[in-house]
Amino acid sequence: MKAKRMSLSALFLFCFSFLLTACDKVGEKSASLTVMYGVMAVLSLLLFAGYCFCIKEKERWFFVLFASVAVVNSGYFALAVSQTLEAALWANRVSYLGSVFLPLSMLMILLKTTRLSLPKPIPPLLVAAALLVFLVTASPGILTIYYQEVSLISINGASALEKVYGPWHGLYLVYLLVYFSSIIGVVVHAIVGKKLDRVHHVLMLSAAVAVNLGVWFIEQLIRIDFEILSVSYIISELFLLGLDRMMRENEKLKAMVSEQMQTEAEPKESEAGQTVSETQAELFEVGLKKLTPTERMVFDAYLEGKGTKEVLSLLDIKENTLKFHNKNLYGKLGVSSRKQLVEIGRQLLQTSVPAGTKK
């Protein structure tokens, strides 16, 4: 398996970091490292292009996720270099455009990861709600419902917005809390319903919740000039993509094993009464001549209807030794199972003189 095992805690690290801190007062944290915003924006765009052109099996919500991260980081950079209030407001709108779709894409990916699904009408309604919230957050400069007053300031050489919040500013907080509650519900349902493949994933998810609550409290207590989320978005989407690749590989492996088991089982159900082809008969008869004395004894015992324990007792050998003889028998006779060996052997030897002699 080429994909590395990724922890589900990485998924929740992004989910909760976003839901609790993403775009809270966009532009309020001063951008003291404008160049870093530029690097994050370019890297986000490259990752988005890489997903579009390098990933063969694309998922709609992963596309939304990578696009949203690119849009948010581009907005952060544009805001940091804005020279006019109008330019800064447009950059702020760009950031919010990506921000309202980030929790939606993360929730949908999380639902898929935990093998849950929503009724078909729900996703379009969620998209409509995201657009509505975006229109409210994009209103500064046009209406005073989200920001009553806003001005452009410069801190450490980077532009930022100084705002007085309006009556509808709480709408975005409610929007985040709804997604926060939804994600908590998905996690609880996944744990209770045992939707996760491994126990340590459950432990990691629980740890991720505690860690991210701590991160949220720290960000509320300490003023940070650089928007760390511009980096965490990129790291989280890469972890999440790695997790998705790992799960795809696991599903493919399970499908291969299931197909192999089905292939091995089908002949056992359909071999009885089948007509042996001329080629198969010739291969079987040639193989009989190549059997060692011990292999021949095993073959005859199977044709007589003896089971594994009886053959072990008859030849006074261990089970591993019998498995070794079985492997040689199947290979020489061109069969894939004991039942196929018995069916073909009995059909061919019915018209023969004593078992094992040439017709």
mmCIF file of C-alpha atoms in Angstrom:
data_model
loop_
_atom_site.group_PDB
_atom_site.id
_atom_site.type_symbol
_atom_site.label_atom_id
_atom_site.label_comp_id
_atom_site.label_asym_id
_atom_site.label_seq_id
_atom_site.Cartn_x
_atom_site.Cartn_y
_atom_site.Cartn_z
ATOM 1 C CA MET A 1 0.000 0.000 0.000
ATOM 2 C CA LYS A 2 1.570 3.234 -1.213
ATOM 3 C CA ALA A 3 -0.539 5.631 0.825
ATOM 4 C CA LYS A 4 0.777 6.322 4.315
ATOM 5 C CA ARG A 5 -1.528 5.819 7.248
ATOM 6 C CA MET A 6 -2.915 9.176 8.278
ATOM 7 C CA SER A 7 -4.504 9.862 11.653
ATOM 8 C CA LEU A 8 -8.140 10.928 11.775
ATOM 9 C CA SER A 9 -7.048 13.461 14.354
ATOM 10 C CA ALA A 10 -5.592 15.477 11.473
ATOM 11 C CA LEU A 11 -9.078 15.731 10.027
ATOM 12 C CA PHE A 12 -10.481 17.035 13.268
ATOM 13 C CA LEU A 13 -7.538 19.323 13.818
ATOM 14 C CA PHE A 14 -8.675 21.181 10.749
ATOM 15 C CA CYS A 15 -12.393 20.856 11.438
ATOM 16 C CA PHE A 16 -12.322 22.291 14.904
ATOM 17 C CA SER A 17 -9.625 24.838 14.190
ATOM 18 C CA PHE A 18 -11.758 26.147 11.380
ATOM 19 C CA LEU A 19 -15.073 26.026 13.140
ATOM 20 C CA LEU A 20 -13.784 27.727 16.254
ATOM 21 C CA THR A 21 -11.340 30.259 14.808
ATOM 22 C CA ALA A 22 -11.578 30.385 11.007
ATOM 23 C CA CYS A 23 -12.163 33.844 9.632
ATOM 24 C CA ASP A 24 -13.242 35.148 13.010
ATOM 25 C CA LYS A 25 -12.905 38.879 12.457
ATOM 26 C CA VAL A 26 -11.073 38.531 9.130
ATOM 27 C CA GLY A 27 -8.428 41.197 8.864
ATOM 28 C CA GLU A 28 -8.472 42.024 12.584
ATOM 29 C CA LYS A 29 -5.298 40.061 13.212
ATOM 30 C CA SER A 30 -2.531 42.117 11.724
ATOM 31 C CA ALA A 31 -0.511 40.582 8.899
ATOM 32 C CA SER A 32 3.051 41.304 9.981
ATOM 33 C CA LEU A 33 4.461 38.785 7.526
ATOM 34 C CA THR A 34 2.980 39.762 4.184
ATOM 35 C CA VAL A 35 5.480 37.631 2.303
ATOM 36 C CA MET A 36 4.309 34.549 4.188
ATOM 37 C CA TYR A 37 0.741 35.262 3.137
ATOM 38 C CA GLY A 38 1.974 35.391 -0.440
ATOM 39 C CA VAL A 39 3.786 32.080 -0.055
ATOM 40 C CA MET A 40 0.706 30.449 1.465
ATOM 41 C CA ALA A 41 -1.504 31.803 -1.314
ATOM 42 C CA VAL A 42 0.808 30.517 -4.071
ATOM 43 C CA LEU A 43 1.181 27.150 -2.361
ATOM 44 C CA SER A 44 -2.593 26.834 -1.957
ATOM 45 C CA LEU A 45 -3.129 27.585 -5.642
ATOM 46 C CA LEU A 46 -0.466 25.047 -6.642
ATOM 47 C CA LEU A 47 -2.076 22.384 -4.453
ATOM 48 C CA PHE A 48 -5.469 23.141 -5.967
ATOM 49 C CA ALA A 49 -4.010 22.831 -9.468
ATOM 50 C CA GLY A 50 -2.229 19.636 -8.410
ATOM 51 C CA TYR A 51 -5.466 18.123 -7.179
ATOM 52 C CA CYS A 52 -7.233 19.031 -10.419
ATOM 53 C CA PHE A 53 -4.565 17.635 -12.727
ATOM 54 C CA CYS A 54 -2.790 14.913 -10.728
ATOM 55 C CA ILE A 55 -5.579 13.110 -8.856
ATOM 56 C CA LYS A 56 -7.421 10.707 -11.140
ATOM 57 C CA GLU A 57 -10.294 9.787 -8.826
ATOM 58 C CA LYS A 58 -11.638 13.211 -7.909
ATOM 59 C CA GLU A 59 -14.328 13.894 -5.339
ATOM 60 C CA ARG A 60 -16.630 16.913 -5.549
ATOM 61 C CA TRP A 61 -16.186 17.963 -1.939
ATOM 62 C CA PHE A 62 -12.424 17.610 -2.069
ATOM 63 C CA PHE A 63 -12.508 19.935 -5.062
ATOM 64 C CA VAL A 64 -14.520 22.417 -2.986
ATOM 65 C CA LEU A 65 -12.110 22.004 -0.068
ATOM 66 C CA PHE A 66 -8.950 22.694 -2.089
ATOM 67 C CA ALA A 67 -10.620 25.568 -3.939
ATOM 68 C CA SER A 68 -11.846 27.094 -0.648
ATOM 69 C CA VAL A 69 -8.386 26.968 0.940
ATOM 70 C CA ALA A 70 -6.889 28.622 -2.146
ATOM 71 C CA VAL A 71 -9.549 31.335 -2.085
ATOM 72 C CA VAL A 72 -9.157 32.020 1.658
ATOM 73 C CA ASN A 73 -5.360 32.301 1.479
ATOM 74 C CA SER A 74 -5.571 34.478 -1.623
ATOM 75 C CA GLY A 75 -7.930 36.754 0.303
ATOM 76 C CA TYR A 76 -5.542 36.930 3.263
ATOM 77 C CA PHE A 77 -2.689 37.957 0.976
ATOM 78 C CA ALA A 78 -4.792 40.460 -0.955
ATOM 79 C CA LEU A 79 -5.914 42.061 2.297
ATOM 80 C CA ALA A 80 -2.351 42.316 3.589
ATOM 81 C CA VAL A 81 -1.188 44.214 0.481
ATOM 82 C CA SER A 82 -4.303 46.366 0.007
ATOM 83 C CA GLN A 83 -3.633 50.073 -0.350
ATOM 84 C CA THR A 84 -7.231 51.305 -0.291
ATOM 85 C CA LEU A 85 -10.272 50.539 1.819
ATOM 86 C CA GLU A 86 -12.220 49.376 -1.216
ATOM 87 C CA ALA A 87 -9.487 46.889 -2.163
ATOM 88 C CA ALA A 88 -9.316 45.651 1.428
ATOM 89 C CA LEU A 89 -13.084 45.107 1.547
ATOM 90 C CA TRP A 90 -12.959 43.062 -1.652
ATOM 91 C CA ALA A 91 -10.107 40.997 -0.199
ATOM 92 C CA ASN A 92 -12.183 40.492 2.938
ATOM 93 C CA ARG A 93 -15.075 39.257 0.796
ATOM 94 C CA VAL A 94 -12.784 36.817 -0.994
ATOM 95 C CA SER A 95 -11.668 35.386 2.357
ATOM 96 C CA TYR A 96 -15.243 34.948 3.506
ATOM 97 C CA LEU A 97 -16.219 33.338 0.197
ATOM 98 C CA GLY A 98 -13.777 30.517 0.879
ATOM 99 C CA SER A 99 -14.545 30.482 4.583
ATOM 100 C CA VAL A 100 -18.276 29.788 4.292
ATOM 101 C CA PHE A 101 -17.652 26.754 2.088
ATOM 102 C CA LEU A 102 -14.807 25.297 4.150
ATOM 103 C CA PRO A 103 -16.990 23.891 6.975
ATOM 104 C CA LEU A 104 -19.508 22.585 4.449
ATOM 105 C CA SER A 105 -16.873 20.691 2.468
ATOM 106 C CA MET A 106 -15.273 19.374 5.659
ATOM 107 C CA LEU A 107 -18.595 18.121 6.999
ATOM 108 C CA MET A 108 -19.408 16.328 3.758
ATOM 109 C CA ILE A 109 -15.965 14.707 3.638
ATOM 110 C CA LEU A 110 -16.304 13.711 7.296
ATOM 111 C CA LEU A 111 -19.675 12.108 6.586
ATOM 112 C CA LYS A 112 -18.118 10.064 3.797
ATOM 113 C CA THR A 113 -15.188 9.089 6.021
ATOM 114 C CA THR A 114 -17.552 7.784 8.705
ATOM 115 C CA ARG A 115 -19.820 6.091 6.124
ATOM 116 C CA LEU A 116 -22.783 8.355 6.847
ATOM 117 C CA SER A 117 -24.956 10.242 4.391
ATOM 118 C CA LEU A 118 -27.515 13.042 4.315
ATOM 119 C CA PRO A 119 -30.886 13.033 2.537
ATOM 120 C CA LYS A 120 -30.524 14.328 -1.020
ATOM 121 C CA PRO A 121 -32.312 17.682 -0.427
ATOM 122 C CA ILE A 122 -29.976 18.633 2.450
ATOM 123 C CA PRO A 123 -26.685 19.386 0.594
ATOM 124 C CA PRO A 124 -28.313 21.914 -1.790
ATOM 125 C CA LEU A 125 -29.914 23.604 1.226
ATOM 126 C CA LEU A 126 -26.524 23.787 2.933
ATOM 127 C CA VAL A 127 -25.027 25.371 -0.182
ATOM 128 C CA ALA A 128 -27.864 27.926 -0.224
ATOM 129 C CA ALA A 129 -27.254 28.692 3.450
ATOM 130 C CA ALA A 130 -23.544 29.190 2.767
ATOM 131 C CA LEU A 131 -24.340 31.635 -0.027
ATOM 132 C CA LEU A 132 -26.743 33.540 2.231
ATOM 133 C CA VAL A 133 -24.146 33.852 4.983
ATOM 134 C CA PHE A 134 -21.591 34.975 2.408
ATOM 135 C CA LEU A 135 -23.899 37.736 1.160
ATOM 136 C CA VAL A 136 -24.212 39.026 4.725
ATOM 137 C CA THR A 137 -20.441 38.906 5.363
ATOM 138 C CA ALA A 138 -19.804 40.586 1.982
ATOM 139 C CA SER A 139 -22.114 43.503 2.789
ATOM 140 C CA PRO A 140 -19.554 45.852 4.434
ATOM 141 C CA GLY A 141 -19.038 48.881 2.222
ATOM 142 C CA ILE A 142 -22.604 48.516 0.932
ATOM 143 C CA LEU A 143 -24.706 47.939 4.059
ATOM 144 C CA THR A 144 -24.022 48.390 7.754
ATOM 145 C CA ILE A 145 -25.622 45.148 8.949
ATOM 146 C CA TYR A 146 -22.346 43.224 9.388
ATOM 147 C CA TYR A 147 -19.891 46.058 10.050
ATOM 148 C CA GLN A 148 -21.335 49.363 11.221
ATOM 149 C CA GLU A 149 -18.024 51.086 10.594
ATOM 150 C CA VAL A 150 -14.839 49.907 8.918
ATOM 151 C CA SER A 151 -11.522 51.576 8.153
ATOM 152 C CA LEU A 152 -8.154 50.566 6.736
ATOM 153 C CA ILE A 153 -5.147 50.572 9.046
ATOM 154 C CA SER A 154 -1.530 49.489 8.695
ATOM 155 C CA ILE A 155 0.213 47.384 11.307
ATOM 156 C CA ASN A 156 3.855 46.412 10.851
ATOM 157 C CA GLY A 157 3.634 47.278 7.183
ATOM 158 C CA ALA A 158 0.605 45.098 6.504
ATOM 159 C CA SER A 159 -2.925 46.286 5.871
ATOM 160 C CA ALA A 160 -5.779 45.265 8.141
ATOM 161 C CA LEU A 161 -9.388 46.251 8.755
ATOM 162 C CA GLU A 162 -10.507 47.998 11.915
ATOM 163 C CA LYS A 163 -14.198 47.339 12.437
ATOM 164 C CA VAL A 164 -17.215 48.146 14.556
ATOM 165 C CA TYR A 165 -19.564 45.196 14.334
ATOM 166 C CA GLY A 166 -23.159 45.499 13.212
ATOM 167 C CA PRO A 167 -26.327 43.699 14.410
ATOM 168 C CA TRP A 168 -25.947 40.783 11.976
ATOM 169 C CA HIS A 169 -22.351 39.985 12.826
ATOM 170 C CA GLY A 170 -23.524 37.134 15.091
ATOM 171 C CA LEU A 171 -24.938 35.305 12.079
ATOM 172 C CA TYR A 172 -21.520 33.980 11.132
ATOM 173 C CA LEU A 173 -20.942 32.766 14.686
ATOM 174 C CA VAL A 174 -24.270 30.895 14.595
ATOM 175 C CA TYR A 175 -23.265 29.445 11.220
ATOM 176 C CA LEU A 176 -20.031 28.101 12.703
ATOM 177 C CA LEU A 177 -21.757 26.754 15.811
ATOM 178 C CA VAL A 178 -24.258 24.816 13.692
ATOM 179 C CA TYR A 179 -21.413 23.133 11.827
ATOM 180 C CA PHE A 180 -19.528 22.622 15.069
ATOM 181 C CA SER A 181 -22.538 20.832 16.574
ATOM 182 C CA SER A 182 -23.049 18.807 13.402
ATOM 183 C CA ILE A 183 -19.470 17.596 13.413
ATOM 184 C CA ILE A 184 -19.711 16.650 17.090
ATOM 185 C CA GLY A 185 -22.871 14.703 16.254
ATOM 186 C CA VAL A 186 -21.146 12.893 13.386
ATOM 187 C CA VAL A 187 -18.230 11.977 15.636
ATOM 188 C CA VAL A 188 -20.486 10.639 18.397
ATOM 189 C CA HIS A 189 -22.575 8.688 15.900
ATOM 190 C CA ALA A 190 -19.439 7.228 14.318
ATOM 191 C CA ILE A 191 -18.048 6.129 17.673
ATOM 192 C CA VAL A 192 -21.320 4.707 19.025
ATOM 193 C CA GLY A 193 -22.182 3.065 15.711
ATOM 194 C CA LYS A 194 -18.625 1.725 15.314
ATOM 195 C CA LYS A 195 -18.274 3.321 11.895
ATOM 196 C CA LEU A 196 -14.502 3.589 12.265
ATOM 197 C CA ASP A 197 -12.231 0.709 11.324
ATOM 198 C CA ARG A 198 -9.801 0.902 14.235
ATOM 199 C CA VAL A 199 -10.075 1.603 17.940
ATOM 200 C CA HIS A 200 -7.055 3.918 18.003
ATOM 201 C CA HIS A 201 -8.877 6.200 15.559
ATOM 202 C CA VAL A 202 -11.547 6.751 18.194
ATOM 203 C CA LEU A 203 -8.897 7.631 20.776
ATOM 204 C CA MET A 204 -7.216 10.027 18.368
ATOM 205 C CA LEU A 205 -10.516 11.723 17.573
ATOM 206 C CA SER A 206 -11.201 12.258 21.255
ATOM 207 C CA ALA A 207 -7.715 13.670 21.746
ATOM 208 C CA ALA A 208 -8.175 15.969 18.745
ATOM 209 C CA VAL A 209 -11.281 17.522 20.322
ATOM 210 C CA ALA A 210 -9.425 18.318 23.561
ATOM 211 C CA VAL A 211 -6.358 19.671 21.743
ATOM 212 C CA ASN A 212 -8.348 21.982 19.493
ATOM 213 C CA LEU A 213 -10.400 23.376 22.354
ATOM 214 C CA GLY A 214 -7.076 24.290 23.945
ATOM 215 C CA VAL A 215 -5.923 25.931 20.708
ATOM 216 C CA TRP A 216 -9.103 27.988 20.598
ATOM 217 C CA PHE A 217 -8.625 29.281 24.150
ATOM 218 C CA ILE A 218 -5.003 30.200 23.426
ATOM 219 C CA GLU A 219 -5.973 32.170 20.321
ATOM 220 C CA GLN A 220 -8.575 34.066 22.328
ATOM 221 C CA LEU A 221 -6.055 35.010 25.011
ATOM 222 C CA ILE A 222 -3.003 35.805 22.861
ATOM 223 C CA ARG A 223 -2.983 38.306 20.013
ATOM 224 C CA ILE A 224 -1.110 36.886 17.006
ATOM 225 C CA ASP A 225 -0.260 39.225 14.152
ATOM 226 C CA PHE A 226 0.099 36.454 11.577
ATOM 227 C CA GLU A 227 -2.989 34.411 10.642
ATOM 228 C CA ILE A 228 -1.768 30.906 11.520
ATOM 229 C CA LEU A 229 -4.840 29.384 9.899
ATOM 230 C CA SER A 230 -3.375 30.166 6.481
ATOM 231 C CA VAL A 231 -0.768 27.499 7.242
ATOM 232 C CA SER A 232 -3.009 25.060 9.123
ATOM 233 C CA TYR A 233 -5.494 24.996 6.237
ATOM 234 C CA ILE A 234 -2.797 23.687 3.895
ATOM 235 C CA ILE A 235 -1.427 21.149 6.354
ATOM 236 C CA SER A 236 -4.916 19.882 7.175
ATOM 237 C CA GLU A 237 -6.040 19.479 3.569
ATOM 238 C CA LEU A 238 -2.892 17.469 2.838
ATOM 239 C CA PHE A 239 -3.508 15.216 5.855
ATOM 240 C CA LEU A 240 -7.112 14.787 4.829
ATOM 241 C CA LEU A 241 -6.186 13.944 1.250
ATOM 242 C CA GLY A 242 -3.662 11.426 2.551
ATOM 243 C CA LEU A 243 -6.346 9.872 4.742
ATOM 244 C CA ASP A 244 -8.693 9.642 1.779
ATOM 245 C CA ARG A 245 -6.001 7.970 -0.360
ATOM 246 C CA MET A 246 -5.325 5.509 2.461
ATOM 247 C CA MET A 247 -9.013 4.641 2.786
ATOM 248 C CA ARG A 248 -9.288 4.159 -0.977
ATOM 249 C CA GLU A 249 -6.354 1.754 -0.892
ATOM 250 C CA ASN A 250 -7.987 -0.131 1.993
ATOM 251 C CA GLU A 251 -11.254 -0.376 0.066
ATOM 252 C CA LYS A 252 -9.439 -1.646 -3.019
ATOM 253 C CA LEU A 253 -7.611 -4.213 -0.925
ATOM 254 C CA LYS A 254 -10.863 -5.381 0.658
ATOM 255 C CA ALA A 255 -12.479 -5.611 -2.771
ATOM 256 C CA MET A 256 -9.581 -7.671 -4.096
ATOM 257 C CA VAL A 257 -9.742 -10.041 -1.132
ATOM 258 C CA SER A 258 -13.522 -10.345 -1.478
ATOM 259 C CA GLU A 259 -13.242 -11.000 -5.207
ATOM 260 C CA GLN A 260 -10.553 -13.585 -4.630
ATOM 261 C CA MET A 261 -12.638 -15.355 -1.999
ATOM 262 C CA GLN A 262 -15.655 -15.303 -4.297
ATOM 263 C CA THR A 263 -13.591 -16.684 -7.164
ATOM 264 C CA GLU A 264 -12.345 -19.504 -4.973
ATOM 265 C CA ALA A 265 -15.843 -20.239 -3.701
ATOM 266 C CA GLU A 266 -17.633 -20.245 -7.048
ATOM 267 C CA PRO A 267 -15.925 -23.336 -8.478
ATOM 268 C CA LYS A 268 -16.769 -25.263 -5.319
ATOM 269 C CA GLU A 269 -20.464 -24.622 -5.896
ATOM 270 C CA SER A 270 -20.494 -25.231 -9.641
ATOM 271 C CA GLU A 271 -17.908 -27.939 -10.203
ATOM 272 C CA ALA A 272 -20.243 -30.843 -9.564
ATOM 273 C CA GLY A 273 -21.655 -32.190 -12.790
ATOM 274 C CA GLN A 274 -19.407 -30.064 -15.012
ATOM 275 C CA THR A 275 -17.865 -31.655 -18.075
ATOM 276 C CA VAL A 276 -14.090 -31.675 -17.998
ATOM 277 C CA SER A 277 -12.524 -30.129 -21.089
ATOM 278 C CA GLU A 278 -10.081 -32.127 -23.175
ATOM 279 C CA THR A 279 -7.222 -29.799 -22.314
ATOM 280 C CA GLN A 280 -8.004 -29.964 -18.610
ATOM 281 C CA ALA A 281 -8.224 -33.761 -18.780
ATOM 282 C CA GLU A 282 -4.852 -34.025 -20.493
ATOM 283 C CA LEU A 283 -3.235 -31.698 -17.964
ATOM 284 C CA PHE A 284 -4.736 -33.690 -15.107
ATOM 285 C CA GLU A 285 -3.536 -37.043 -16.472
ATOM 286 C CA VAL A 286 -0.050 -35.731 -17.146
ATOM 287 C CA GLY A 287 0.045 -34.372 -13.624
ATOM 288 C CA LEU A 288 -0.932 -37.747 -12.178
ATOM 289 C CA LYS A 289 2.195 -39.280 -13.643
ATOM 290 C CA LYS A 290 4.341 -36.642 -11.918
ATOM 291 C CA LEU A 291 2.981 -37.269 -8.427
ATOM 292 C CA THR A 292 5.363 -38.575 -5.796
ATOM 293 C CA PRO A 293 4.310 -41.714 -3.880
ATOM 294 C CA THR A 294 3.196 -39.609 -0.908
ATOM 295 C CA GLU A 295 1.276 -37.186 -3.119
ATOM 296 C CA ARG A 296 -0.390 -40.149 -4.806
ATOM 297 C CA MET A 297 -1.462 -41.507 -1.424
ATOM 298 C CA VAL A 298 -2.958 -38.128 -0.551
ATOM 299 C CA PHE A 299 -4.719 -38.008 -3.916
ATOM 300 C CA ASP A 300 -6.217 -41.495 -3.515
ATOM 301 C CA ALA A 301 -7.321 -40.681 0.028
ATOM 302 C CA TYR A 302 -9.177 -37.605 -1.187
ATOM 303 C CA LEU A 303 -10.891 -39.601 -3.925
ATOM 304 C CA GLU A 304 -12.018 -42.098 -1.305
ATOM 305 C CA GLY A 305 -13.716 -39.260 0.532
ATOM 306 C CA LYS A 306 -11.333 -39.052 3.486
ATOM 307 C CA GLY A 307 -11.133 -35.755 5.353
ATOM 308 C CA THR A 308 -8.123 -33.833 6.561
ATOM 309 C CA LYS A 309 -7.914 -35.544 9.969
ATOM 310 C CA GLU A 310 -8.192 -38.984 8.381
ATOM 311 C CA VAL A 311 -5.413 -38.234 5.886
ATOM 312 C CA LEU A 312 -3.176 -36.881 8.659
ATOM 313 C CA SER A 313 -3.744 -40.054 10.671
ATOM 314 C CA LEU A 314 -3.346 -42.349 7.652
ATOM 315 C CA LEU A 315 -0.013 -40.861 6.587
ATOM 316 C CA ASP A 316 1.117 -39.915 10.097
ATOM 317 C CA ILE A 317 2.088 -36.394 9.041
ATOM 318 C CA LYS A 318 1.530 -32.889 10.394
ATOM 319 C CA GLU A 319 -0.966 -30.399 9.025
ATOM 320 C CA ASN A 320 1.717 -28.134 7.568
ATOM 321 C CA THR A 321 3.180 -31.096 5.712
ATOM 322 C CA LEU A 322 -0.244 -31.928 4.284
ATOM 323 C CA LYS A 323 -0.649 -28.332 3.160
ATOM 324 C CA PHE A 324 2.681 -28.614 1.374
ATOM 325 C CA HIS A 325 1.522 -31.788 -0.412
ATOM 326 C CA ASN A 326 -1.797 -30.136 -1.292
ATOM 327 C CA LYS A 327 -0.008 -27.215 -2.887
ATOM 328 C CA ASN A 328 2.093 -29.564 -5.001
ATOM 329 C CA LEU A 329 -0.980 -31.637 -5.924
ATOM 330 C CA TYR A 330 -2.984 -28.627 -7.060
ATOM 331 C CA GLY A 331 -0.113 -27.277 -9.084
ATOM 332 C CA LYS A 332 0.647 -30.540 -10.875
ATOM 333 C CA LEU A 333 -2.986 -31.394 -11.590
ATOM 334 C CA GLY A 334 -4.017 -27.873 -12.629
ATOM 335 C CA VAL A 335 -6.738 -27.412 -10.013
ATOM 336 C CA SER A 336 -7.368 -24.706 -7.414
ATOM 337 C CA SER A 337 -9.135 -26.605 -4.622
ATOM 338 C CA ARG A 338 -9.581 -30.036 -3.095
ATOM 339 C CA LYS A 339 -13.172 -30.262 -4.288
ATOM 340 C CA GLN A 340 -12.141 -29.493 -7.854
ATOM 341 C CA LEU A 341 -9.445 -32.174 -7.574
ATOM 342 C CA VAL A 342 -11.983 -34.749 -6.389
ATOM 343 C CA GLU A 343 -14.628 -33.821 -8.970
ATOM 344 C CA ILE A 344 -12.256 -33.935 -11.931
ATOM 345 C CA GLY A 345 -10.423 -36.976 -10.629
ATOM 346 C CA ARG A 346 -13.634 -38.973 -10.225
ATOM 347 C CA GLN A 347 -14.970 -37.948 -13.630
ATOM 348 C CA LEU A 348 -11.758 -38.916 -15.385
ATOM 349 C CA LEU A 349 -11.183 -42.132 -13.504
ATOM 350 C CA GLN A 350 -14.745 -43.404 -13.803
ATOM 351 C CA THR A 351 -14.020 -44.663 -17.306
ATOM 352 C CA SER A 352 -10.481 -45.705 -16.480
ATOM 353 C CA VAL A 353 -9.059 -48.906 -15.267
ATOM 354 C CA PRO A 354 -7.846 -48.677 -11.676
ATOM 355 C CA ALA A 355 -7.285 -45.176 -10.391
ATOM 356 C CA GLY A 356 -4.097 -43.626 -11.669
ATOM 357 C CA THR A 357 -3.556 -45.856 -14.706
ATOM 358 C CA LYS A 358 -3.729 -44.393 -18.156
ATOM 359 C CA LYS A 359 -6.939 -44.809 -20.102
#
